[in-house]
Amino acid sequence: MAEQTEKKRGSKAILILTPFLLLLLTGGILILCYSLAPTHRLQKYLNIAFMDNLKTTAQTDGLHIIENDISTNDTPSETFDAGEIIYPTFGEQYAMLQIESADIYVSVYYGVNAELLERGACQSTQSAIIGENPGNTVIDAHVTTFFSELGKVKTGDTVKLYTKYGRFVYKVTEQIEFSKEDKRYLTVPKEGEYLTLYTCKPQVLGSPDQRVGVRCEPVEKQFYAQSKQEGGTQ
Amino acid sequence: MSKASTYIASVIFSLLLIFLMIGAALAGVLRYCALDTETALSIVDSQNLPARVHAALETNAKQQESTTGIPYDVYAEAITEEQLAPIIRDTVTNGFAYLRGDTASLGIQPDFSALEAKIREFFISYAEKNGIKQNETFEEAVRSTTDAAEANILAACDVFRFGSLNDAGVIKKAKVYVPWAGIAALALIAAVIIFACILFLINVHEHGNGFYWIGTASLIAAILLLIPSVWLYQARWFDRFAVKTDQTFAAVTGFLYTNTKAVILTAIGGIIAAIFMYLIFGLFRLRRHKREVVRKAKH
């Protein structure tokens, strides 16, 4: 009789514990699969698509503009030719653009939309982050505001970009004019590093079909910190 | 089969059943919720996308006033929320049809005759006031302005950015897998049924135990789906979405939350099914207990 009661108690314990055992086994297998599966590429895309760590709430959904205080004067005593890039979020003012020859000094926001274009120059999210190699950093602004003097920039002029992670000096190599349908200056190159600045070509009436600007190549890169993965050369 | 081997076999098949149930639930939500045009169309209404698109176009047109010389009023009457709503719905419907391979081309051609007439009217009035000849150059300016306005409207109405995704080659890749979603969902559901039958067969001498194992598998699969989904939903994780263009942000996050809700509801369904299975298992045990009591009383 006592043996039977003991057996029944054991059977009940198994019935209760089995779901926990299965939960542990399944959880363990899932964690193992996740750690072994080659998800780094997917992770990279997810990190880009859902990069906004600050988040917006339902009450403030939409654009989250971040203003930064980017110094154009103070450079750290030690800088590097290659180094750590700090990726901006959409709507973040992450650089200052300076072209002394045309008296252009403007904030650069990451992402392009009407609200950001009202505040400064905008960088296409499909283009390379400043300092990335290979890549083409594409920045545009309205011809009626921040890039009204872009037409004055000539081949050989110096363009400076200041960010929180470094300062970058470019030389204008080409003055460009292209149709708005023509993407050749806006695409990502397989090799080489470029900076493309453009705006609309003004006309008396109607939507401008033509774009004008300059194409630049880097002449000096000063990163403030070495890359964690690759290291940099001083 | 000894009791120990029956138990081990039941654990193994329950484990496999859990993964099949998770797969079937996710494939089912993908096929019957995420890829269903109605889900995306419900977002158009719930997120009030026509108003958001209208506001974006208004800002854009006002900003362009100084560049184009065309006052916002020219567009205002021709682009109302009521006119934008069907364009957004058609763009979404066409995008999903293209993704599923139901249509060969991406993009729609709405009737912009009212807008075209307004722009032409403005140009003619401007030309008359300023003594500009209405020649080929004039016609070219009207055409390019109309084209630009239409392209802007279509781009703003493409709230899920099908155009950009297509240009980036993402849709081309997705189209390869999309037709398999329905097949995968059905295959996984069939596999769930087969594995459930196997569990009944393993426990053929104790029919009630089959319900216990299926209930347990269903409960664990539901928990494993429920915990991350509830976390994603409650933490508003998708608000991290990088593209903050108002209408796209609202459409994409609304779409992702709707699908997360579908996973949560499926998981709750799994928990209810598990409770139901446990109840049947309890009834079987009760009946067996009663039979034993009667047998002992007879002896």
Short mmCIF file of C-alpha atoms in Angstrom, two decimals:
data_model
loop_
_atom_site.label_atom_id
_atom_site.label_comp_id
_atom_site.label_asym_id
_atom_site.label_seq_id
_atom_site.Cartn_x
_atom_site.Cartn_y
_atom_site.Cartn_z
CA MET A 1 0.00 0.00 0.00
CA ALA A 2 2.77 2.43 1.05
CA GLU A 3 4.75 1.44 -2.07
CA GLN A 4 1.74 2.25 -4.26
CA THR A 5 1.29 5.67 -2.61
CA GLU A 6 5.02 6.36 -3.09
CA LYS A 7 4.73 5.36 -6.79
CA LYS A 8 1.74 7.66 -7.28
CA ARG A 9 3.63 10.54 -5.63
CA GLY A 10 6.62 9.91 -7.93
CA SER A 11 4.36 9.84 -10.97
CA LYS A 12 2.78 13.17 -9.96
CA ALA A 13 6.22 14.73 -9.49
CA ILE A 14 7.24 13.58 -12.97
CA LEU A 15 4.05 15.06 -14.42
CA ILE A 16 4.77 18.42 -12.79
CA LEU A 17 8.51 18.50 -13.52
CA THR A 18 8.37 17.31 -17.16
CA PRO A 19 7.12 20.65 -18.61
CA PHE A 20 10.01 22.46 -16.85
CA LEU A 21 12.47 19.91 -18.21
CA LEU A 22 11.09 20.39 -21.73
CA LEU A 23 11.15 24.18 -21.35
CA LEU A 24 14.81 24.06 -20.29
CA LEU A 25 15.71 21.72 -23.13
CA THR A 26 13.91 23.82 -25.77
CA GLY A 27 15.32 27.09 -24.42
CA GLY A 28 18.81 25.59 -24.38
CA ILE A 29 18.52 24.33 -27.96
CA LEU A 30 17.22 27.72 -29.15
CA ILE A 31 20.08 29.58 -27.43
CA LEU A 32 22.59 27.12 -28.92
CA CYS A 33 21.11 27.51 -32.42
CA TYR A 34 21.19 31.32 -32.08
CA SER A 35 24.82 31.35 -30.96
CA LEU A 36 25.93 28.94 -33.69
CA ALA A 37 23.88 30.34 -36.58
CA PRO A 38 25.67 32.88 -38.81
CA THR A 39 23.40 35.79 -37.89
CA HIS A 40 26.03 38.56 -37.89
CA ARG A 41 24.88 39.86 -41.28
CA LEU A 42 21.24 39.88 -40.25
CA GLN A 43 22.29 41.50 -36.96
CA LYS A 44 24.10 44.23 -38.90
CA TYR A 45 21.00 45.05 -40.94
CA LEU A 46 18.80 44.95 -37.83
CA ASN A 47 21.17 47.30 -36.03
CA ILE A 48 20.95 49.76 -38.91
CA ALA A 49 17.17 49.50 -39.30
CA PHE A 50 16.48 49.78 -35.56
CA MET A 51 19.40 52.02 -34.56
CA ASP A 52 17.52 54.68 -32.67
CA ASN A 53 18.47 53.85 -29.08
CA LEU A 54 16.79 56.96 -27.76
CA LYS A 55 13.47 55.76 -29.15
CA THR A 56 10.41 57.84 -29.67
CA THR A 57 7.26 57.28 -27.72
CA ALA A 58 3.71 57.23 -28.97
CA GLN A 59 3.36 60.79 -27.71
CA THR A 60 6.40 62.05 -29.59
CA ASP A 61 6.52 59.67 -32.52
CA GLY A 62 8.10 60.81 -35.72
CA LEU A 63 11.35 62.64 -36.15
CA HIS A 64 13.69 62.88 -33.19
CA ILE A 65 16.17 65.65 -33.93
CA ILE A 66 19.40 65.62 -31.95
CA GLU A 67 21.62 68.68 -31.86
CA ASN A 68 25.29 68.16 -31.00
CA ASP A 69 28.00 70.56 -30.00
CA ILE A 70 30.70 69.75 -32.54
CA SER A 71 33.95 71.57 -32.02
CA THR A 72 35.70 72.94 -35.10
CA ASN A 73 38.66 74.33 -33.17
CA ASP A 74 39.82 71.83 -30.57
CA THR A 75 41.64 68.84 -32.00
CA PRO A 76 42.99 66.19 -29.61
CA SER A 77 46.79 66.03 -29.36
CA GLU A 78 46.79 62.49 -30.75
CA THR A 79 44.89 61.63 -33.92
CA PHE A 80 44.87 58.62 -36.26
CA ASP A 81 44.67 58.08 -40.02
CA ALA A 82 42.16 55.28 -39.51
CA GLY A 83 39.87 54.96 -36.57
CA GLU A 84 36.55 54.59 -34.86
CA ILE A 85 33.46 55.94 -36.60
CA ILE A 86 30.49 56.83 -34.43
CA TYR A 87 27.35 55.99 -36.41
CA PRO A 88 24.67 58.68 -36.17
CA THR A 89 20.93 58.12 -35.85
CA PHE A 90 18.33 59.48 -38.25
CA GLY A 91 17.80 63.15 -37.49
CA GLU A 92 21.10 63.64 -35.68
CA GLN A 93 23.26 66.63 -36.42
CA TYR A 94 26.54 64.78 -36.67
CA ALA A 95 28.87 67.04 -38.61
CA MET A 96 29.74 70.63 -39.46
CA LEU A 97 30.55 71.42 -43.08
CA GLN A 98 32.89 74.29 -43.84
CA ILE A 99 33.87 75.67 -47.25
CA GLU A 100 35.76 78.89 -46.67
CA SER A 101 36.04 79.80 -50.38
CA ALA A 102 32.23 80.08 -50.65
CA ASP A 103 31.57 81.17 -47.07
CA ILE A 104 29.54 78.03 -46.36
CA TYR A 105 29.35 76.88 -42.74
CA VAL A 106 26.45 74.58 -42.04
CA SER A 107 25.28 71.73 -39.78
CA VAL A 108 24.97 68.31 -41.43
CA TYR A 109 22.04 66.11 -40.35
CA TYR A 110 21.87 62.37 -40.93
CA GLY A 111 18.84 61.58 -43.08
CA VAL A 112 16.92 63.65 -45.58
CA ASN A 113 13.44 65.03 -45.09
CA ALA A 114 11.66 68.35 -45.26
CA GLU A 115 12.09 69.17 -41.58
CA LEU A 116 15.82 68.44 -41.56
CA LEU A 117 16.36 70.40 -44.80
CA GLU A 118 14.96 73.42 -42.98
CA ARG A 119 17.70 73.11 -40.37
CA GLY A 120 20.77 72.49 -42.47
CA ALA A 121 22.42 70.22 -45.00
CA CYS A 122 21.29 66.58 -45.03
CA GLN A 123 23.16 63.38 -45.67
CA SER A 124 21.44 60.54 -47.49
CA THR A 125 21.21 57.44 -45.28
CA GLN A 126 22.01 55.37 -48.38
CA SER A 127 25.43 56.98 -48.60
CA ALA A 128 28.61 56.33 -46.62
CA ILE A 129 29.21 57.76 -43.18
CA ILE A 130 31.92 60.43 -43.21
CA GLY A 131 35.32 58.70 -43.10
CA GLU A 132 34.13 55.33 -44.39
CA ASN A 133 36.28 53.74 -47.07
CA PRO A 134 35.24 52.79 -49.70
CA GLY A 135 32.22 55.01 -49.88
CA ASN A 136 30.51 58.11 -51.18
CA THR A 137 29.17 60.57 -48.62
CA VAL A 138 26.30 62.43 -50.29
CA ILE A 139 25.16 65.72 -48.75
CA ASP A 140 22.55 68.07 -50.14
CA ALA A 141 20.72 71.23 -49.07
CA HIS A 142 18.29 73.74 -50.53
CA VAL A 143 19.71 76.17 -53.08
CA THR A 144 17.57 78.90 -51.54
CA THR A 145 19.16 78.51 -48.11
CA PHE A 146 22.30 76.68 -46.98
CA PHE A 147 23.72 75.79 -50.41
CA SER A 148 22.90 79.07 -52.15
CA GLU A 149 26.64 79.69 -52.56
CA LEU A 150 27.60 76.16 -53.61
CA GLY A 151 27.97 77.34 -57.20
CA LYS A 152 30.95 79.46 -56.10
CA VAL A 153 32.96 76.38 -55.08
CA LYS A 154 35.64 75.60 -57.66
CA THR A 155 37.93 72.68 -58.43
CA GLY A 156 40.87 72.68 -56.02
CA ASP A 157 38.93 74.34 -53.16
CA THR A 158 39.11 72.83 -49.69
CA VAL A 159 36.07 71.33 -47.96
CA LYS A 160 36.21 70.49 -44.24
CA LEU A 161 33.93 68.20 -42.29
CA TYR A 162 34.07 68.13 -38.49
CA THR A 163 32.44 65.30 -36.57
CA LYS A 164 32.52 64.07 -32.99
CA TYR A 165 34.90 61.30 -34.01
CA GLY A 166 37.27 63.16 -36.29
CA ARG A 167 37.94 65.93 -38.77
CA PHE A 168 38.20 65.36 -42.49
CA VAL A 169 39.63 67.57 -45.18
CA TYR A 170 38.67 67.12 -48.86
CA LYS A 171 39.80 68.68 -52.10
CA VAL A 172 37.22 69.52 -54.78
CA THR A 173 38.12 67.43 -57.83
CA GLU A 174 35.15 68.09 -60.11
CA GLN A 175 32.24 70.46 -60.56
CA ILE A 176 29.20 68.41 -61.48
CA GLU A 177 25.81 68.92 -63.11
CA PHE A 178 23.37 66.07 -63.56
CA SER A 179 19.70 65.37 -64.10
CA LYS A 180 17.62 64.47 -61.03
CA GLU A 181 17.07 61.04 -62.60
CA ASP A 182 20.80 60.48 -62.97
CA LYS A 183 22.15 58.62 -59.92
CA ARG A 184 25.75 58.19 -61.03
CA TYR A 185 27.13 60.67 -58.45
CA LEU A 186 24.89 59.37 -55.69
CA THR A 187 25.67 55.66 -55.78
CA VAL A 188 28.09 53.72 -53.59
CA PRO A 189 31.40 53.07 -55.39
CA LYS A 190 33.15 49.70 -55.17
CA GLU A 191 36.42 51.45 -54.40
CA GLY A 192 37.59 54.94 -53.55
CA GLU A 193 36.34 57.51 -51.12
CA TYR A 194 34.28 60.50 -52.19
CA LEU A 195 32.28 63.39 -50.85
CA THR A 196 29.47 64.66 -53.07
CA LEU A 197 27.76 67.97 -52.33
CA TYR A 198 24.82 69.03 -54.47
CA THR A 199 21.76 71.21 -54.67
CA CYS A 200 19.05 72.13 -57.20
CA LYS A 201 19.97 74.26 -60.19
CA PRO A 202 17.79 77.35 -59.78
CA GLN A 203 15.29 78.24 -62.51
CA VAL A 204 12.70 80.99 -62.76
CA LEU A 205 9.57 78.86 -62.51
CA GLY A 206 8.83 75.18 -62.01
CA SER A 207 10.55 72.21 -60.42
CA PRO A 208 14.27 72.13 -61.20
CA ASP A 209 15.26 69.06 -63.19
CA GLN A 210 18.97 69.66 -62.93
CA ARG A 211 21.27 69.30 -59.94
CA VAL A 212 24.61 71.07 -59.52
CA GLY A 213 27.41 70.48 -57.06
CA VAL A 214 30.94 69.32 -56.47
CA ARG A 215 32.72 66.01 -56.11
CA CYS A 216 35.56 65.84 -53.58
CA GLU A 217 38.25 63.40 -52.52
CA PRO A 218 39.86 63.17 -49.07
CA VAL A 219 43.30 64.66 -48.50
CA GLU A 220 43.48 64.42 -44.73
CA LYS A 221 41.72 62.27 -42.15
CA GLN A 222 42.14 62.73 -38.42
CA PHE A 223 40.27 60.23 -36.29
CA TYR A 224 40.12 60.97 -32.57
CA ALA A 225 40.15 57.31 -31.52
CA GLN A 226 41.64 54.13 -32.93
CA SER A 227 39.34 51.50 -34.35
CA LYS A 228 38.56 48.86 -31.72
CA GLN A 229 38.63 46.09 -34.30
CA GLU A 230 41.41 46.98 -36.68
CA GLY A 231 43.51 49.54 -34.85
CA GLY A 232 44.81 52.61 -36.60
CA THR A 233 48.06 54.11 -37.72
CA GLN A 234 49.25 57.21 -36.09
CA MET B 1 7.24 -0.60 -24.45
CA SER B 2 8.39 -0.12 -20.88
CA LYS B 3 7.26 2.94 -18.93
CA ALA B 4 10.78 4.48 -19.07
CA SER B 5 11.14 4.06 -22.83
CA THR B 6 7.61 5.42 -23.37
CA TYR B 7 8.57 8.46 -21.27
CA ILE B 8 11.84 9.08 -23.15
CA ALA B 9 10.14 8.67 -26.55
CA SER B 10 7.38 11.06 -25.45
CA VAL B 11 9.97 13.66 -24.31
CA ILE B 12 11.81 13.46 -27.64
CA PHE B 13 8.68 13.72 -29.77
CA SER B 14 7.26 16.50 -27.57
CA LEU B 15 10.50 18.41 -28.02
CA LEU B 16 10.21 18.09 -31.80
CA LEU B 17 6.54 19.00 -31.60
CA ILE B 18 7.40 22.24 -29.75
CA PHE B 19 9.70 23.38 -32.57
CA LEU B 20 7.11 22.40 -35.17
CA MET B 21 4.43 24.34 -33.30
CA ILE B 22 6.66 27.45 -33.08
CA GLY B 23 7.48 27.14 -36.79
CA ALA B 24 3.83 26.62 -37.74
CA ALA B 25 2.73 29.63 -35.66
CA LEU B 26 5.37 31.93 -37.17
CA ALA B 27 4.81 30.69 -40.74
CA GLY B 28 1.05 31.06 -40.23
CA VAL B 29 1.39 34.65 -38.98
CA LEU B 30 3.76 35.43 -41.88
CA ARG B 31 1.43 34.00 -44.51
CA TYR B 32 -1.98 34.95 -43.14
CA CYS B 33 -1.13 38.25 -41.42
CA ALA B 34 2.15 39.81 -42.58
CA LEU B 35 1.68 38.98 -46.27
CA ASP B 36 -2.04 39.71 -46.23
CA THR B 37 -2.80 43.02 -47.92
CA GLU B 38 -5.72 43.60 -45.53
CA THR B 39 -3.32 43.82 -42.57
CA ALA B 40 -1.34 46.58 -44.27
CA LEU B 41 -4.52 48.35 -45.39
CA SER B 42 -5.81 48.34 -41.81
CA ILE B 43 -2.63 50.26 -40.86
CA VAL B 44 -3.52 52.96 -43.41
CA ASP B 45 -6.67 53.69 -41.40
CA SER B 46 -5.44 53.01 -37.87
CA GLN B 47 -2.35 55.22 -38.29
CA ASN B 48 -4.27 57.91 -40.18
CA LEU B 49 -1.75 57.78 -43.00
CA PRO B 50 -3.62 60.04 -45.49
CA ALA B 51 -3.37 62.92 -42.98
CA ARG B 52 0.33 62.22 -42.37
CA VAL B 53 1.10 62.04 -46.11
CA HIS B 54 -0.88 65.24 -46.69
CA ALA B 55 1.09 67.04 -43.97
CA ALA B 56 4.40 65.84 -45.46
CA LEU B 57 3.41 67.00 -48.96
CA GLU B 58 2.23 70.33 -47.61
CA THR B 59 5.55 70.93 -45.82
CA ASN B 60 7.45 69.90 -48.92
CA ALA B 61 5.42 72.10 -51.28
CA LYS B 62 5.71 75.12 -48.95
CA GLN B 63 9.45 74.57 -48.68
CA GLN B 64 9.78 74.37 -52.45
CA GLU B 65 7.83 77.58 -52.98
CA SER B 66 10.97 79.69 -53.10
CA THR B 67 12.77 77.25 -55.41
CA THR B 68 9.97 76.56 -57.87
CA GLY B 69 8.11 79.85 -57.69
CA ILE B 70 4.87 77.89 -57.42
CA PRO B 71 2.75 78.80 -54.40
CA TYR B 72 1.39 75.99 -52.23
CA ASP B 73 -2.19 77.01 -53.10
CA VAL B 74 -1.71 75.59 -56.60
CA TYR B 75 -1.37 72.10 -55.12
CA ALA B 76 -3.64 72.57 -52.10
CA GLU B 77 -6.98 72.06 -53.86
CA ALA B 78 -5.74 69.20 -56.02
CA ILE B 79 -4.16 67.20 -53.18
CA THR B 80 -6.60 66.63 -50.36
CA GLU B 81 -6.59 63.86 -47.78
CA GLU B 82 -9.63 62.32 -49.47
CA GLN B 83 -7.76 62.17 -52.78
CA LEU B 84 -4.63 60.77 -51.19
CA ALA B 85 -6.36 57.92 -49.32
CA PRO B 86 -7.18 55.79 -52.43
CA ILE B 87 -3.68 56.43 -53.88
CA ILE B 88 -2.09 55.16 -50.64
CA ARG B 89 -4.39 52.12 -50.56
CA ASP B 90 -3.70 51.31 -54.25
CA THR B 91 0.07 51.70 -53.71
CA VAL B 92 -0.02 49.33 -50.73
CA THR B 93 -2.23 46.80 -52.56
CA ASN B 94 0.01 46.92 -55.63
CA GLY B 95 3.17 46.58 -53.50
CA PHE B 96 1.93 43.44 -51.75
CA ALA B 97 0.61 41.97 -55.00
CA TYR B 98 4.03 42.55 -56.56
CA LEU B 99 5.75 40.94 -53.58
CA ARG B 100 3.52 37.87 -53.89
CA GLY B 101 4.08 37.75 -57.64
CA ASP B 102 0.40 38.49 -58.42
CA THR B 103 1.32 41.45 -60.60
CA ALA B 104 4.28 41.94 -62.92
CA SER B 105 5.00 45.62 -62.26
CA LEU B 106 5.49 47.80 -59.23
CA GLY B 107 3.80 51.19 -59.17
CA ILE B 108 0.41 52.65 -59.98
CA GLN B 109 -0.85 55.35 -62.31
CA PRO B 110 -3.51 57.37 -60.52
CA ASP B 111 -5.62 60.05 -62.15
CA PHE B 112 -3.76 63.31 -61.65
CA SER B 113 -5.83 65.30 -64.16
CA ALA B 114 -7.04 67.78 -61.50
CA LEU B 115 -3.47 68.48 -60.38
CA GLU B 116 -2.24 68.77 -63.97
CA ALA B 117 -5.03 71.24 -64.74
CA LYS B 118 -4.21 73.36 -61.67
CA ILE B 119 -0.51 73.54 -62.53
CA ARG B 120 -1.25 74.40 -66.18
CA GLU B 121 -3.73 77.06 -65.10
CA PHE B 122 -1.08 78.66 -62.85
CA PHE B 123 1.59 78.58 -65.56
CA ILE B 124 -0.72 80.13 -68.15
CA SER B 125 -1.78 82.88 -65.76
CA TYR B 126 1.90 83.53 -64.85
CA ALA B 127 2.89 83.62 -68.53
CA GLU B 128 0.10 86.04 -69.40
CA LYS B 129 0.95 88.38 -66.53
CA ASN B 130 4.66 88.41 -67.37
CA GLY B 131 4.40 88.36 -71.16
CA ILE B 132 6.04 84.95 -71.51
CA LYS B 133 5.52 83.10 -74.79
CA GLN B 134 3.70 79.80 -74.50
CA ASN B 135 6.15 77.90 -76.66
CA GLU B 136 7.99 74.58 -76.37
CA THR B 137 10.11 75.78 -73.43
CA PHE B 138 6.94 76.79 -71.62
CA GLU B 139 5.37 73.37 -72.28
CA GLU B 140 8.56 71.70 -71.04
CA ALA B 141 8.40 73.66 -67.77
CA VAL B 142 4.74 72.66 -67.29
CA ARG B 143 5.56 69.03 -68.02
CA SER B 144 8.58 68.81 -65.73
CA THR B 145 6.73 70.54 -62.88
CA THR B 146 3.75 68.20 -63.28
CA ASP B 147 6.03 65.17 -63.41
CA ALA B 148 7.92 66.31 -60.31
CA ALA B 149 4.70 66.95 -58.37
CA GLU B 150 3.29 63.54 -59.36
CA ALA B 151 6.55 61.78 -58.49
CA ASN B 152 6.58 63.52 -55.09
CA ILE B 153 3.00 62.46 -54.36
CA LEU B 154 3.63 58.86 -55.42
CA ALA B 155 6.82 58.69 -53.33
CA ALA B 156 5.02 60.07 -50.26
CA CYS B 157 2.10 57.66 -50.76
CA ASP B 158 4.50 54.70 -50.93
CA VAL B 159 4.39 54.51 -47.14
CA PHE B 160 6.09 51.10 -46.96
CA ARG B 161 8.82 52.25 -49.38
CA PHE B 162 8.26 49.44 -51.86
CA GLY B 163 10.03 51.58 -54.48
CA SER B 164 13.21 51.95 -52.41
CA LEU B 165 13.16 48.28 -51.40
CA ASN B 166 12.80 47.31 -55.05
CA ASP B 167 15.66 49.61 -56.09
CA ALA B 168 17.85 48.05 -53.40
CA GLY B 169 17.04 44.55 -54.70
CA VAL B 170 15.33 43.50 -51.45
CA ILE B 171 11.97 42.68 -53.07
CA LYS B 172 13.65 40.58 -55.76
CA LYS B 173 15.22 38.43 -53.02
CA ALA B 174 12.03 38.28 -50.93
CA LYS B 175 9.92 37.22 -53.95
CA VAL B 176 11.88 33.95 -54.07
CA TYR B 177 10.79 32.99 -50.55
CA VAL B 178 7.31 34.54 -50.29
CA PRO B 179 5.43 31.81 -52.28
CA TRP B 180 6.90 29.23 -49.88
CA ALA B 181 5.39 30.88 -46.80
CA GLY B 182 1.93 29.37 -47.40
CA ILE B 183 3.37 25.96 -48.29
CA ALA B 184 5.63 26.06 -45.22
CA ALA B 185 2.69 26.99 -42.97
CA LEU B 186 0.55 24.10 -44.29
CA ALA B 187 3.46 21.62 -44.18
CA LEU B 188 4.28 22.58 -40.59
CA ILE B 189 0.63 22.32 -39.52
CA ALA B 190 0.48 18.85 -41.15
CA ALA B 191 3.69 17.89 -39.34
CA VAL B 192 2.21 19.08 -36.03
CA ILE B 193 -0.83 16.83 -36.59
CA ILE B 194 1.40 13.84 -37.51
CA PHE B 195 3.62 14.31 -34.44
CA ALA B 196 0.54 14.65 -32.22
CA CYS B 197 -0.73 11.33 -33.62
CA ILE B 198 2.69 9.74 -32.96
CA LEU B 199 2.47 10.89 -29.33
CA PHE B 200 -0.95 9.23 -29.07
CA LEU B 201 0.51 6.04 -30.57
CA ILE B 202 3.47 6.04 -28.17
CA ASN B 203 1.02 6.35 -25.28
CA VAL B 204 -1.47 3.90 -26.80
CA HIS B 205 -1.95 2.04 -23.50
CA GLU B 206 -2.70 5.27 -21.65
CA HIS B 207 -4.74 7.41 -24.06
CA GLY B 208 -4.97 10.28 -21.60
CA ASN B 209 -1.19 10.68 -21.54
CA GLY B 210 -1.20 11.68 -25.22
CA PHE B 211 -3.25 14.76 -24.27
CA TYR B 212 -0.75 15.54 -21.51
CA TRP B 213 2.24 15.51 -23.87
CA ILE B 214 0.51 17.52 -26.61
CA GLY B 215 -0.74 20.01 -23.99
CA THR B 216 2.77 20.35 -22.57
CA ALA B 217 4.28 20.92 -26.04
CA SER B 218 1.59 23.49 -26.82
CA LEU B 219 2.14 25.30 -23.50
CA ILE B 220 5.92 25.53 -23.93
CA ALA B 221 5.69 26.62 -27.58
CA ALA B 222 3.22 29.31 -26.50
CA ILE B 223 5.46 30.52 -23.66
CA LEU B 224 8.49 30.69 -25.97
CA LEU B 225 6.50 32.78 -28.45
CA LEU B 226 4.74 34.88 -25.84
CA ILE B 227 7.71 36.11 -23.77
CA PRO B 228 9.71 37.79 -26.59
CA SER B 229 6.56 39.07 -28.32
CA VAL B 230 5.17 40.67 -25.17
CA TRP B 231 8.59 42.19 -24.47
CA LEU B 232 8.84 43.62 -28.01
CA TYR B 233 5.31 45.01 -27.72
CA GLN B 234 5.50 46.40 -24.19
CA ALA B 235 8.99 47.86 -24.58
CA ARG B 236 7.84 49.48 -27.87
CA TRP B 237 11.04 48.05 -29.34
CA PHE B 238 10.10 48.82 -32.95
CA ASP B 239 10.07 52.55 -32.10
CA ARG B 240 13.83 52.26 -32.60
CA PHE B 241 13.09 52.16 -36.34
CA ALA B 242 15.62 54.46 -37.96
CA VAL B 243 13.53 56.02 -40.73
CA LYS B 244 11.62 58.81 -39.03
CA THR B 245 9.81 60.15 -42.08
CA ASP B 246 6.44 60.47 -40.41
CA GLN B 247 4.21 58.38 -42.68
CA THR B 248 6.84 55.63 -43.19
CA PHE B 249 7.61 55.45 -39.47
CA ALA B 250 3.91 55.17 -38.60
CA ALA B 251 3.24 52.59 -41.35
CA VAL B 252 6.21 50.33 -40.65
CA THR B 253 6.02 50.37 -36.84
CA GLY B 254 2.21 49.99 -36.97
CA PHE B 255 2.64 47.00 -39.28
CA LEU B 256 5.29 45.38 -37.05
CA TYR B 257 3.20 45.86 -33.89
CA THR B 258 0.13 44.41 -35.60
CA ASN B 259 2.08 41.29 -36.53
CA THR B 260 3.56 41.05 -33.03
CA LYS B 261 0.01 41.22 -31.68
CA ALA B 262 -0.93 38.37 -34.05
CA VAL B 263 1.93 36.26 -32.60
CA ILE B 264 0.75 37.10 -29.05
CA LEU B 265 -2.83 36.08 -29.92
CA THR B 266 -1.58 32.83 -31.50
CA ALA B 267 0.43 32.11 -28.34
CA ILE B 268 -2.61 32.80 -26.14
CA GLY B 269 -4.52 30.37 -28.38
CA GLY B 270 -1.76 27.83 -27.71
CA ILE B 271 -2.11 28.32 -23.95
CA ILE B 272 -5.90 27.86 -24.15
CA ALA B 273 -5.37 24.69 -26.22
CA ALA B 274 -2.87 23.45 -23.61
CA ILE B 275 -5.36 24.05 -20.76
CA PHE B 276 -8.01 22.19 -22.75
CA MET B 277 -5.62 19.25 -23.27
CA TYR B 278 -4.73 19.19 -19.56
CA LEU B 279 -8.46 19.14 -18.69
CA ILE B 280 -9.04 16.11 -20.96
CA PHE B 281 -5.96 14.47 -19.43
CA GLY B 282 -7.39 15.18 -15.95
CA LEU B 283 -10.73 13.59 -16.94
CA PHE B 284 -8.90 10.47 -18.18
CA ARG B 285 -6.98 10.23 -14.89
CA LEU B 286 -10.17 10.75 -12.89
CA ARG B 287 -11.93 7.98 -14.82
CA ARG B 288 -8.96 5.66 -14.31
CA HIS B 289 -8.91 6.47 -10.59
CA LYS B 290 -12.64 5.73 -10.32
CA ARG B 291 -12.16 2.43 -12.15
CA GLU B 292 -9.37 1.48 -9.72
CA VAL B 293 -11.55 2.36 -6.70
CA VAL B 294 -14.39 0.19 -8.10
CA ARG B 295 -11.97 -2.67 -8.83
CA LYS B 296 -10.53 -2.51 -5.31
CA ALA B 297 -14.04 -2.42 -3.81
CA LYS B 298 -14.99 -5.57 -5.79
CA HIS B 299 -11.86 -7.37 -4.53
#
